[in-house]
CSV table of C-alpha atoms in Angstrom, one decimal:
chain,number,residue,atom,x,y,z
A,11,MET,CA,37.6,-93.9,166.4
A,12,SER,CA,37.5,-96.6,163.7
A,13,GLY,CA,39.6,-99.8,163.9
A,14,ASN,CA,42.2,-100.9,161.4
A,15,VAL,CA,40.4,-103.6,159.4
A,16,GLN,CA,41.5,-101.8,156.2
A,17,LEU,CA,45.1,-102.0,157.4
A,18,LEU,CA,44.8,-105.7,157.8
A,19,ASN,CA,43.2,-106.1,154.4
A,20,ASP,CA,45.9,-104.0,152.8
A,21,THR,CA,48.7,-105.9,154.6
A,22,LEU,CA,47.4,-109.3,153.4
A,23,ALA,CA,46.9,-107.9,149.9
A,24,ALA,CA,50.5,-106.5,149.8
A,25,ALA,CA,51.9,-109.9,150.8
A,26,ARG,CA,49.9,-111.5,148.0
A,27,SER,CA,51.1,-108.9,145.5
A,28,GLU,CA,54.7,-109.9,146.5
A,29,GLY,CA,53.8,-113.5,145.6
A,30,ARG,CA,54.1,-114.8,149.2
A,31,SER,CA,52.1,-115.7,152.2
A,32,ALA,CA,51.7,-113.3,155.2
A,33,LEU,CA,53.4,-114.3,158.5
A,34,ILE,CA,51.0,-114.0,161.4
A,35,ALA,CA,52.4,-114.4,164.9
A,36,TYR,CA,50.4,-115.1,168.1
A,37,LEU,CA,51.5,-114.0,171.6
A,38,PRO,CA,49.4,-113.8,174.7
A,39,ALA,CA,49.0,-110.5,176.5
A,40,GLY,CA,50.5,-110.3,180.0
A,41,PHE,CA,53.2,-112.9,179.4
A,42,PRO,CA,55.8,-112.9,180.9
A,43,SER,CA,54.4,-109.6,182.2
A,44,VAL,CA,52.3,-106.9,180.6
A,45,ASP,CA,55.4,-104.9,179.7
A,46,GLY,CA,57.2,-108.0,178.6
A,47,GLY,CA,54.3,-109.1,176.5
A,48,ILE,CA,54.2,-105.8,174.7
A,49,GLU,CA,57.9,-106.1,173.9
A,50,ALA,CA,57.4,-109.6,172.7
A,51,VAL,CA,54.7,-108.5,170.2
A,52,LYS,CA,57.0,-105.7,169.0
A,53,ALA,CA,59.9,-108.1,168.7
A,54,ALA,CA,57.8,-110.5,166.5
A,55,LEU,CA,56.8,-107.6,164.2
A,56,ASP,CA,60.3,-106.2,164.1
A,57,GLY,CA,61.6,-109.6,163.2
A,58,GLY,CA,59.4,-110.0,160.2
A,59,ALA,CA,55.8,-110.8,161.2
A,60,ASP,CA,53.2,-109.0,159.1
A,61,VAL,CA,50.4,-109.3,161.6
A,62,VAL,CA,50.2,-110.3,165.3
A,63,GLU,CA,47.3,-111.9,167.2
A,64,VAL,CA,47.3,-110.9,170.8
A,65,GLY,CA,45.8,-113.6,173.0
A,66,LEU,CA,43.4,-112.7,175.8
A,67,PRO,CA,44.5,-115.2,178.5
A,68,HIS,CA,41.7,-117.5,179.5
A,69,SER,CA,41.4,-120.0,182.3
A,70,ASP,CA,39.9,-122.7,180.1
A,71,PRO,CA,41.3,-122.3,176.6
A,72,VAL,CA,39.7,-125.1,174.5
A,73,LEU,CA,41.8,-124.5,171.4
A,74,ASP,CA,45.1,-124.0,173.1
A,75,GLY,CA,47.7,-126.6,173.8
A,76,PRO,CA,50.0,-126.9,176.9
A,77,VAL,CA,52.6,-124.3,175.8
A,78,ILE,CA,50.0,-121.5,175.4
A,79,GLN,CA,48.1,-122.7,178.5
A,80,THR,CA,51.3,-122.4,180.5
A,81,ALA,CA,51.8,-118.8,179.3
A,82,ASP,CA,48.1,-118.0,180.0
A,83,ASP,CA,48.5,-119.3,183.5
A,84,ILE,CA,51.5,-117.1,184.1
A,85,ALA,CA,49.6,-114.1,182.7
A,86,LEU,CA,46.5,-114.8,184.8
A,87,LYS,CA,48.5,-115.2,188.0
A,88,GLY,CA,50.1,-111.9,187.2
A,89,GLY,CA,46.7,-110.3,187.2
A,90,VAL,CA,46.3,-109.5,183.5
A,91,ARG,CA,43.0,-107.8,182.6
A,92,ILE,CA,41.3,-106.8,179.4
A,93,ALA,CA,42.6,-103.3,179.9
A,94,ASP,CA,46.1,-104.8,179.7
A,95,VAL,CA,45.2,-106.5,176.4
A,96,MET,CA,44.0,-103.2,175.0
A,97,ARG,CA,47.2,-101.5,176.1
A,98,THR,CA,49.2,-104.3,174.4
A,99,VAL,CA,47.4,-103.7,171.2
A,100,ARG,CA,47.7,-99.9,171.5
A,101,GLU,CA,51.4,-99.8,172.2
A,102,ALA,CA,52.4,-102.5,169.7
A,103,HIS,CA,50.5,-100.9,166.9
A,104,ALA,CA,51.7,-97.4,167.8
A,105,ALA,CA,55.3,-98.6,167.8
A,106,THR,CA,55.1,-100.6,164.5
A,107,GLY,CA,52.2,-99.4,162.5
A,108,LYS,CA,51.3,-103.0,161.8
A,109,PRO,CA,47.9,-104.7,162.2
A,110,ILE,CA,47.1,-106.2,165.6
A,111,LEU,CA,44.2,-108.5,166.3
A,112,VAL,CA,42.9,-110.0,169.5
A,113,MET,CA,42.3,-113.7,169.8
A,114,THR,CA,39.8,-114.5,172.5
A,115,TYR,CA,37.1,-116.8,173.6
A,116,TRP,CA,33.6,-115.4,173.7
A,117,ASN,CA,32.9,-115.4,177.5
A,118,PRO,CA,35.2,-112.6,178.4
A,119,ILE,CA,33.7,-110.3,175.7
A,120,ASP,CA,30.2,-111.2,176.7
A,121,ARG,CA,30.9,-110.4,180.3
A,122,TYR,CA,32.8,-107.2,179.4
A,123,GLY,CA,30.1,-105.9,177.0
A,124,VAL,CA,30.3,-106.2,173.2
A,125,GLU,CA,29.9,-102.4,172.6
A,126,ARG,CA,32.5,-101.6,175.2
A,127,PHE,CA,35.0,-104.2,173.9
A,128,THR,CA,34.7,-103.2,170.3
A,129,ALA,CA,34.9,-99.5,171.0
A,130,GLU,CA,38.0,-99.9,173.1
A,131,LEU,CA,39.7,-102.2,170.7
A,132,ALA,CA,39.1,-99.8,167.8
A,133,ASP,CA,40.3,-96.9,170.0
A,134,ALA,CA,43.5,-98.9,170.7
A,135,GLY,CA,44.1,-99.2,166.9
A,136,GLY,CA,43.1,-102.9,166.8
A,137,ALA,CA,42.3,-104.5,163.4
A,138,GLY,CA,39.8,-107.1,164.6
A,139,CYS,CA,39.1,-110.2,166.6
A,140,ILE,CA,39.5,-114.0,166.1
A,141,LEU,CA,36.7,-115.7,167.9
A,142,PRO,CA,37.2,-119.5,167.9
A,143,ASP,CA,34.2,-120.5,169.9
A,144,LEU,CA,31.6,-118.0,168.8
A,145,PRO,CA,29.0,-119.8,166.7
A,146,VAL,CA,28.3,-118.0,163.5
A,147,GLN,CA,24.5,-118.2,164.0
A,148,GLU,CA,24.9,-116.4,167.3
A,149,SER,CA,27.4,-113.8,166.0
A,150,ALA,CA,25.1,-111.1,164.6
A,151,PRO,CA,25.3,-108.7,167.6
A,152,TRP,CA,29.1,-109.0,167.7
A,153,ARG,CA,29.4,-108.4,163.9
A,154,GLU,CA,27.1,-105.4,164.0
A,155,HIS,CA,29.4,-103.7,166.6
A,156,ALA,CA,32.6,-104.8,164.9
A,157,ASP,CA,31.5,-103.5,161.6
A,158,LYS,CA,30.5,-100.2,163.2
A,159,HIS,CA,33.9,-99.8,164.7
A,160,GLY,CA,36.0,-100.9,161.7
A,161,LEU,CA,37.0,-104.3,163.1
A,162,ALA,CA,37.5,-107.6,161.3
A,163,THR,CA,35.6,-110.7,162.5
A,164,VAL,CA,37.8,-113.8,161.9
A,165,PHE,CA,36.2,-117.2,162.3
A,166,VAL,CA,37.9,-120.5,162.6
A,167,VAL,CA,37.2,-123.5,160.2
A,168,ALA,CA,38.4,-127.0,160.7
A,169,PRO,CA,39.0,-130.1,158.6
A,170,SER,CA,35.7,-131.5,160.0
A,171,SER,CA,33.7,-128.6,158.6
A,172,LYS,CA,31.4,-129.6,155.8
A,173,ASP,CA,31.3,-127.5,152.6
A,174,ALA,CA,27.9,-126.0,153.4
A,175,ARG,CA,29.2,-125.0,156.9
A,176,LEU,CA,32.3,-123.5,155.4
A,177,ALA,CA,30.1,-121.3,153.1
A,178,GLU,CA,28.1,-120.2,156.1
A,179,ILE,CA,31.1,-119.3,158.2
A,180,THR,CA,33.1,-117.5,155.4
A,181,ALA,CA,30.0,-115.5,154.4
A,182,ALA,CA,29.8,-114.0,157.9
A,183,GLY,CA,33.6,-113.4,158.4
A,184,SER,CA,35.9,-110.6,157.4
A,185,GLY,CA,39.6,-109.9,157.3
A,186,PHE,CA,40.6,-113.5,156.7
A,187,VAL,CA,39.6,-117.1,157.5
A,188,TYR,CA,41.6,-119.0,160.1
A,189,ALA,CA,42.0,-122.5,158.9
A,190,ALA,CA,42.9,-124.9,161.7
A,191,SER,CA,45.3,-127.4,160.0
A,192,LEU,CA,44.1,-130.4,161.9
A,193,MET,CA,41.7,-131.5,164.6
A,194,GLY,CA,43.1,-130.8,168.1
A,195,VAL,CA,44.7,-128.0,170.0
A,196,THR,CA,47.6,-125.6,169.3
A,197,GLY,CA,51.2,-126.9,169.5
A,198,THR,CA,54.2,-127.5,167.4
A,199,ARG,CA,54.2,-130.7,165.3
A,200,GLU,CA,56.5,-132.6,163.1
A,201,SER,CA,54.2,-132.2,160.1
A,202,VAL,CA,51.4,-129.9,159.2
A,203,GLY,CA,49.8,-132.5,156.9
A,204,ALA,CA,47.7,-132.8,153.8
A,205,GLN,CA,44.4,-132.0,155.7
A,206,ALA,CA,45.4,-128.3,155.8
A,207,GLU,CA,45.8,-128.1,152.0
A,208,ASP,CA,42.5,-129.8,151.4
A,209,LEU,CA,40.8,-127.4,153.9
A,210,VAL,CA,42.3,-124.3,152.2
A,211,ARG,CA,41.1,-125.6,148.8
A,212,ARG,CA,37.5,-126.2,150.1
A,213,THR,CA,37.4,-122.9,152.0
A,214,ARG,CA,38.6,-120.9,149.0
A,215,ALA,CA,35.8,-122.4,146.9
A,216,THR,CA,33.4,-120.4,149.2
A,217,THR,CA,35.1,-117.0,149.6
A,218,ASP,CA,37.4,-114.4,148.3
A,219,LEU,CA,38.8,-113.8,151.8
A,220,PRO,CA,42.4,-114.8,152.4
A,221,VAL,CA,42.7,-118.2,154.0
A,222,CYS,CA,45.4,-118.4,156.7
A,223,VAL,CA,46.6,-121.7,158.3
A,224,GLY,CA,47.5,-122.2,161.9
A,225,LEU,CA,48.1,-125.0,164.4
A,226,GLY,CA,51.4,-126.9,164.1
A,227,VAL,CA,53.8,-124.6,162.2
A,228,SER,CA,57.0,-124.1,164.2
A,229,ASN,CA,59.9,-123.6,161.7
A,230,ALA,CA,60.8,-122.1,158.4
A,231,ALA,CA,60.5,-125.3,156.4
A,232,GLN,CA,56.9,-125.9,157.7
A,233,ALA,CA,56.2,-122.2,157.0
A,234,ALA,CA,57.4,-122.6,153.4
A,235,GLU,CA,55.3,-125.8,153.0
A,236,VAL,CA,52.1,-124.0,154.2
A,237,ALA,CA,53.0,-120.9,152.2
A,238,GLY,CA,52.8,-123.0,149.1
A,239,PHE,CA,49.0,-123.2,149.4
A,240,ALA,CA,47.8,-120.7,152.0
A,241,ASP,CA,47.5,-116.9,152.0
A,242,GLY,CA,48.9,-116.7,155.5
A,243,VAL,CA,50.9,-118.8,158.0
A,244,ILE,CA,49.9,-118.5,161.6
A,245,VAL,CA,52.5,-119.4,164.3
A,246,GLY,CA,51.8,-119.3,168.0
A,247,SER,CA,53.2,-122.0,170.3
A,248,ALA,CA,56.7,-121.8,168.8
A,249,PHE,CA,56.9,-118.1,169.7
A,250,VAL,CA,55.6,-118.7,173.2
A,251,LYS,CA,58.0,-121.5,173.7
A,252,ARG,CA,60.9,-119.2,172.8
A,253,MET,CA,59.8,-117.0,175.7
A,254,LEU,CA,59.2,-119.9,178.1
A,255,ASP,CA,62.5,-121.6,177.4
A,256,ALA,CA,64.7,-118.4,177.6
A,257,SER,CA,67.1,-117.8,180.5
A,258,ASP,CA,65.7,-114.3,180.9
A,259,GLU,CA,63.3,-111.9,179.2
A,260,THR,CA,66.0,-110.3,177.0
A,261,ALA,CA,67.0,-113.7,175.7
A,262,GLY,CA,63.3,-114.5,175.1
A,263,LEU,CA,62.8,-111.4,173.1
A,264,GLU,CA,65.8,-112.1,171.0
A,265,GLY,CA,64.5,-115.6,170.4
A,266,VAL,CA,61.1,-114.3,169.3
A,267,ARG,CA,62.8,-111.8,166.9
A,268,ALA,CA,65.1,-114.5,165.5
A,269,LEU,CA,62.2,-117.0,165.0
A,270,ALA,CA,60.1,-114.3,163.2
A,271,ALA,CA,63.1,-113.6,160.9
A,272,ASP,CA,63.5,-117.3,160.1
A,273,LEU,CA,59.8,-117.8,159.5
A,274,ALA,CA,59.7,-114.7,157.3
A,275,LYS,CA,62.3,-116.3,155.1
A,276,GLY,CA,60.1,-119.4,155.0
A,277,VAL,CA,57.0,-117.6,153.8
A,278,ARG,CA,59.1,-116.0,151.1
A,279,GLY,CA,60.4,-119.4,149.9
A,280,LYS,CA,63.9,-118.7,151.1
A,281,ALA,CA,64.1,-121.2,154.0
């Protein structure tokens, strides 16, 4: 079975044709439980997210701040496995018809087996993978299997990336480019900053791929700001925090749905 890279491409192109940025939500699998995590992804999509990144919980997440680390710890203590990540992708995509990616560090895939992982993700209806710590120069085996199975390979660029490095990264990627808005880990911030706009400008000079900005966006006003210069707005910690701070799972799901609706207004300039 082929994955859904074309669905991802079409979704991002449709947002652009509407004169807006796409809203991309991040939620970890297995949090607060496997079933609860699936419902959270569906809630984000139902609320207005165009795309969801499903996080594969990791014991040492170098890119993730304390909010996502806390959720990952809960998922890992609950015994989450790669099979649960695949089930999350499968059920959320089947319920919504929207593109679902997996965001993961390289080590779990390497241990699981690249061919096995890509085949299972495609079979689950996944659209691709975001791989923040896989060096482009070591990515050929992954990209070969991802291409074979119809999966996007999304790489992360940072403000520290030199122009030549940006060109190398974007030439190898597909789906979109994940532009980290600042140096550091994920988390909500008061301001997304000018670094992000400069990074998007420099990245666009190297590629026709959509450039989507993450790290720091937590409300509709920030989403509107980023939507003014990026093809997509990526929000993670703010969604996870809604689940963490809720009195119970039902309230958490309502919080996720409401935040997605608010952010969806932001990317449409209606905040």
